[in-house]
PDB file of C-alpha atoms in Angstrom:
ATOM      1  CA  MET A   1     -22.805   8.762   4.084  1.00 42.00           C
ATOM      2  CA  ALA A   2     -24.638   5.483   3.640  1.00 44.00           C
ATOM      3  CA  ILE A   3     -24.748   3.571   6.660  1.00 43.00           C
ATOM      4  CA  GLY A   4     -22.853   0.462   4.278  1.00 48.00           C
ATOM      5  CA  GLN A   5     -19.650   2.890   3.675  1.00 52.00           C
ATOM      6  CA  GLU A   6     -19.591   3.794   7.457  1.00 56.00           C
ATOM      7  CA  ILE A   7     -19.680   0.272   8.043  1.00 63.00           C
ATOM      8  CA  GLU A   8     -16.572  -0.663   5.813  1.00 86.00           C
ATOM      9  CA  LEU A   9     -14.795   1.871   6.337  1.00 89.00           C
ATOM     10  CA  ALA A  10     -14.940   1.002  10.538  1.00 87.00           C
ATOM     11  CA  LYS A  11     -14.092  -2.531   9.521  1.00 92.00           C
ATOM     12  CA  THR A  12     -11.117  -1.232   7.325  1.00 94.00           C
ATOM     13  CA  TRP A  13     -10.211   0.296  11.145  1.00 95.00           C
ATOM     14  CA  GLU A  14     -10.668  -2.177  12.667  1.00 95.00           C
ATOM     15  CA  SER A  15      -8.538  -4.164  10.766  1.00 95.00           C
ATOM     16  CA  ILE A  16      -5.467  -1.451  10.618  1.00 96.00           C
ATOM     17  CA  GLU A  17      -5.823  -1.352  14.544  1.00 97.00           C
ATOM     18  CA  GLN A  18      -5.966  -5.293  14.885  1.00 97.00           C
ATOM     19  CA  GLN A  19      -3.282  -6.503  11.614  1.00 96.00           C
ATOM     20  CA  LEU A  20      -0.630  -3.560  13.532  1.00 97.00           C
ATOM     21  CA  ASN A  21      -1.133  -4.895  17.457  1.00 97.00           C
ATOM     22  CA  GLU A  22      -0.906  -8.489  16.122  1.00 97.00           C
ATOM     23  CA  TYR A  23       2.570  -7.600  14.162  1.00 96.00           C
ATOM     24  CA  PRO A  24       4.239  -4.336  16.176  1.00 97.00           C
ATOM     25  CA  ALA A  25       7.792  -4.946  14.638  1.00 96.00           C
ATOM     26  CA  PRO A  26       7.403  -2.109  11.508  1.00 96.00           C
ATOM     27  CA  PHE A  27       6.350   0.373  14.199  1.00 96.00           C
ATOM     28  CA  GLN A  28       8.717  -0.985  16.616  1.00 95.00           C
ATOM     29  CA  GLY A  29      10.094   2.276  19.135  1.00 94.00           C
ATOM     30  CA  ALA A  30       7.848   4.527  17.529  1.00 95.00           C
ATOM     31  CA  ASP A  31       5.959   6.483  20.082  1.00 97.00           C
ATOM     32  CA  VAL A  32       4.090   8.719  16.690  1.00 97.00           C
ATOM     33  CA  THR A  33      -0.225  10.173  17.081  1.00 98.00           C
ATOM     34  CA  TYR A  34      -1.814  10.513  13.876  1.00 98.00           C
ATOM     35  CA  GLY A  35      -4.408  11.786  12.107  1.00 98.00           C
ATOM     36  CA  PHE A  36      -6.368  11.334   9.147  1.00 98.00           C
ATOM     37  CA  ASN A  37      -9.269  14.320   7.965  1.00 97.00           C
ATOM     38  CA  LEU A  38     -11.001  12.233   5.225  1.00 96.00           C
ATOM     39  CA  SER A  39     -13.117  13.893   2.854  1.00 95.00           C
ATOM     40  CA  GLY A  40     -15.650  11.886   0.310  1.00 91.00           C
ATOM     41  CA  THR A  41     -18.359   9.751   0.748  1.00 86.00           C
ATOM     42  CA  GLU A  42     -17.252   8.226   3.771  1.00 87.00           C
ATOM     43  CA  ALA A  43     -15.893  11.683   5.487  1.00 89.00           C
ATOM     44  CA  GLY A  44     -14.494  11.454   9.076  1.00 93.00           C
ATOM     45  CA  GLU A  45     -11.617  12.613  11.385  1.00 96.00           C
ATOM     46  CA  TYR A  46      -9.690   9.520  12.952  1.00 97.00           C
ATOM     47  CA  VAL A  47      -6.724   8.530  15.164  1.00 98.00           C
ATOM     48  CA  LEU A  48      -4.084   6.213  15.085  1.00 98.00           C
ATOM     49  CA  LYS A  49      -1.922   6.335  17.793  1.00 98.00           C
ATOM     50  CA  LEU A  50       1.666   4.458  17.490  1.00 98.00           C
ATOM     51  CA  ALA A  51       3.257   3.928  21.274  1.00 97.00           C
ATOM     52  CA  SER A  52       4.730   1.223  23.517  1.00 96.00           C
ATOM     53  CA  GLN A  53       4.384  -1.558  20.517  1.00 95.00           C
ATOM     54  CA  GLN A  54       0.757  -1.064  20.434  1.00 97.00           C
ATOM     55  CA  ALA A  55      -1.828   0.768  18.350  1.00 98.00           C
ATOM     56  CA  GLU A  56      -5.116   1.933  18.707  1.00 98.00           C
ATOM     57  CA  VAL A  57      -7.332   3.875  16.536  1.00 97.00           C
ATOM     58  CA  THR A  58     -10.147   6.280  17.394  1.00 96.00           C
ATOM     59  CA  ALA A  59     -12.641   8.020  15.695  1.00 94.00           C
ATOM     60  CA  ALA A  60     -11.854  12.246  17.310  1.00 94.00           C
ATOM     61  CA  ASP A  61     -10.613  15.173  16.491  1.00 96.00           C
ATOM     62  CA  THR A  62      -7.317  15.061  15.024  1.00 96.00           C
ATOM     63  CA  ALA A  63      -6.144  18.347  16.494  1.00 94.00           C
ATOM     64  CA  GLY A  64      -3.713  16.838  19.399  1.00 94.00           C
ATOM     65  CA  ALA A  65      -1.982  14.482  16.829  1.00 97.00           C
ATOM     66  CA  ASP A  66       1.553  14.911  15.472  1.00 97.00           C
ATOM     67  CA  CYS A  67       0.830  14.471  12.030  1.00 97.00           C
ATOM     68  CA  VAL A  68      -2.652  15.394  10.355  1.00 98.00           C
ATOM     69  CA  LEU A  69      -3.017  13.645   7.109  1.00 97.00           C
ATOM     70  CA  SER A  70      -6.345  15.338   4.915  1.00 98.00           C
ATOM     71  CA  MET A  71      -7.221  13.211   1.588  1.00 97.00           C
ATOM     72  CA  ASN A  72      -9.878  11.879   0.200  1.00 95.00           C
ATOM     73  CA  VAL A  73     -11.246   8.591   0.793  1.00 94.00           C
ATOM     74  CA  GLY A  74     -10.359   7.080  -2.031  1.00 92.00           C
ATOM     75  CA  ASP A  75      -6.574   8.243  -1.767  1.00 94.00           C
ATOM     76  CA  PHE A  76      -6.707   6.801   1.907  1.00 94.00           C
ATOM     77  CA  TYR A  77      -7.663   3.068   0.386  1.00 92.00           C
ATOM     78  CA  LYS A  78      -4.921   3.566  -2.150  1.00 91.00           C
ATOM     79  CA  LEU A  79      -2.569   4.484   0.550  1.00 91.00           C
ATOM     80  CA  LEU A  80      -3.210   1.368   2.626  1.00 90.00           C
ATOM     81  CA  HIS A  81      -3.301  -0.733  -0.622  1.00 87.00           C
ATOM     82  CA  GLY A  82       0.236   0.659  -1.887  1.00 87.00           C
ATOM     83  CA  LYS A  83      -1.221   2.176  -4.595  1.00 91.00           C
ATOM     84  CA  LEU A  84      -0.611   6.022  -3.545  1.00 90.00           C
ATOM     85  CA  ASN A  85       3.169   7.666  -3.001  1.00 90.00           C
ATOM     86  CA  THR A  86       2.712   9.756  -0.005  1.00 90.00           C
ATOM     87  CA  THR A  87       5.263  12.506  -1.955  1.00 90.00           C
ATOM     88  CA  SER A  88       4.091  12.293  -5.382  1.00 91.00           C
ATOM     89  CA  ALA A  89       0.184  12.370  -3.489  1.00 93.00           C
ATOM     90  CA  PHE A  90       1.798  15.488  -1.510  1.00 93.00           C
ATOM     91  CA  MET A  91       3.720  16.565  -4.509  1.00 93.00           C
ATOM     92  CA  MET A  92       0.615  16.557  -6.928  1.00 94.00           C
ATOM     93  CA  GLY A  93      -2.409  18.367  -3.783  1.00 95.00           C
ATOM     94  CA  LYS A  94      -4.193  14.849  -3.334  1.00 95.00           C
ATOM     95  CA  LEU A  95      -2.792  14.932   0.403  1.00 96.00           C
ATOM     96  CA  LYS A  96      -1.687  17.043   2.651  1.00 97.00           C
ATOM     97  CA  VAL A  97       0.254  16.851   5.840  1.00 96.00           C
ATOM     98  CA  LYS A  98      -0.221  19.008   8.862  1.00 97.00           C
ATOM     99  CA  GLY A  99       3.002  18.826  10.398  1.00 94.00           C
ATOM    100  CA  SER A 100       6.099  16.633   9.904  1.00 91.00           C
ATOM    101  CA  LEU A 101       6.458  15.441   6.030  1.00 88.00           C
ATOM    102  CA  GLY A 102       8.859  13.540   7.294  1.00 92.00           C
ATOM    103  CA  LEU A 103       6.236  11.420   9.552  1.00 95.00           C
ATOM    104  CA  ALA A 104       3.533  11.159   6.841  1.00 93.00           C
ATOM    105  CA  LEU A 105       6.215   9.146   4.813  1.00 91.00           C
ATOM    106  CA  LYS A 106       7.816   6.861   7.610  1.00 94.00           C
ATOM    107  CA  LEU A 107       4.248   5.763   8.449  1.00 94.00           C
ATOM    108  CA  GLU A 108       3.814   4.912   4.182  1.00 91.00           C
ATOM    109  CA  GLY A 109       7.234   2.397   5.419  1.00 91.00           C
ATOM    110  CA  ILE A 110       4.644   0.609   7.854  1.00 94.00           C
ATOM    111  CA  LEU A 111       1.567   0.799   5.834  1.00 91.00           C
ATOM    112  CA  THR A 112       3.476  -1.173   3.032  1.00 89.00           C
ATOM    113  CA  LYS A 113       4.945  -3.701   5.526  1.00 91.00           C
ATOM    114  CA  TYR A 114       0.315  -4.596   6.241  1.00 93.00           C
ATOM    115  CA  ARG A 115      -1.939  -5.975   3.573  1.00 88.00           C
ATOM    116  CA  PHE A 116      -4.914  -4.279   4.392  1.00 81.00           C
TER     117      PHE A 116
END
């Protein structure tokens, strides 16, 4: 992975955490941990914890997450920009979900409330 790409992904995760914490209403009442196994040029594992109207992002092992989403980094960016439907991506094999598919769908609904 190129250093520039690492920085871009790090900035994306910072933006996600910042925006979720500035406007927590869409995930009010949530107590869930999402894991992201990203493959491709910016591969890595990340955890997004939503609890007590706070969001926390860490680069960490996803093993303990309630729902783990595995996808290519390009598809991850499409998901963030509302250009990837989780159901379609799952059916086409672009997205693998370990845990509750319902939680993955809920995440898509939350993310559509923000601009990353």
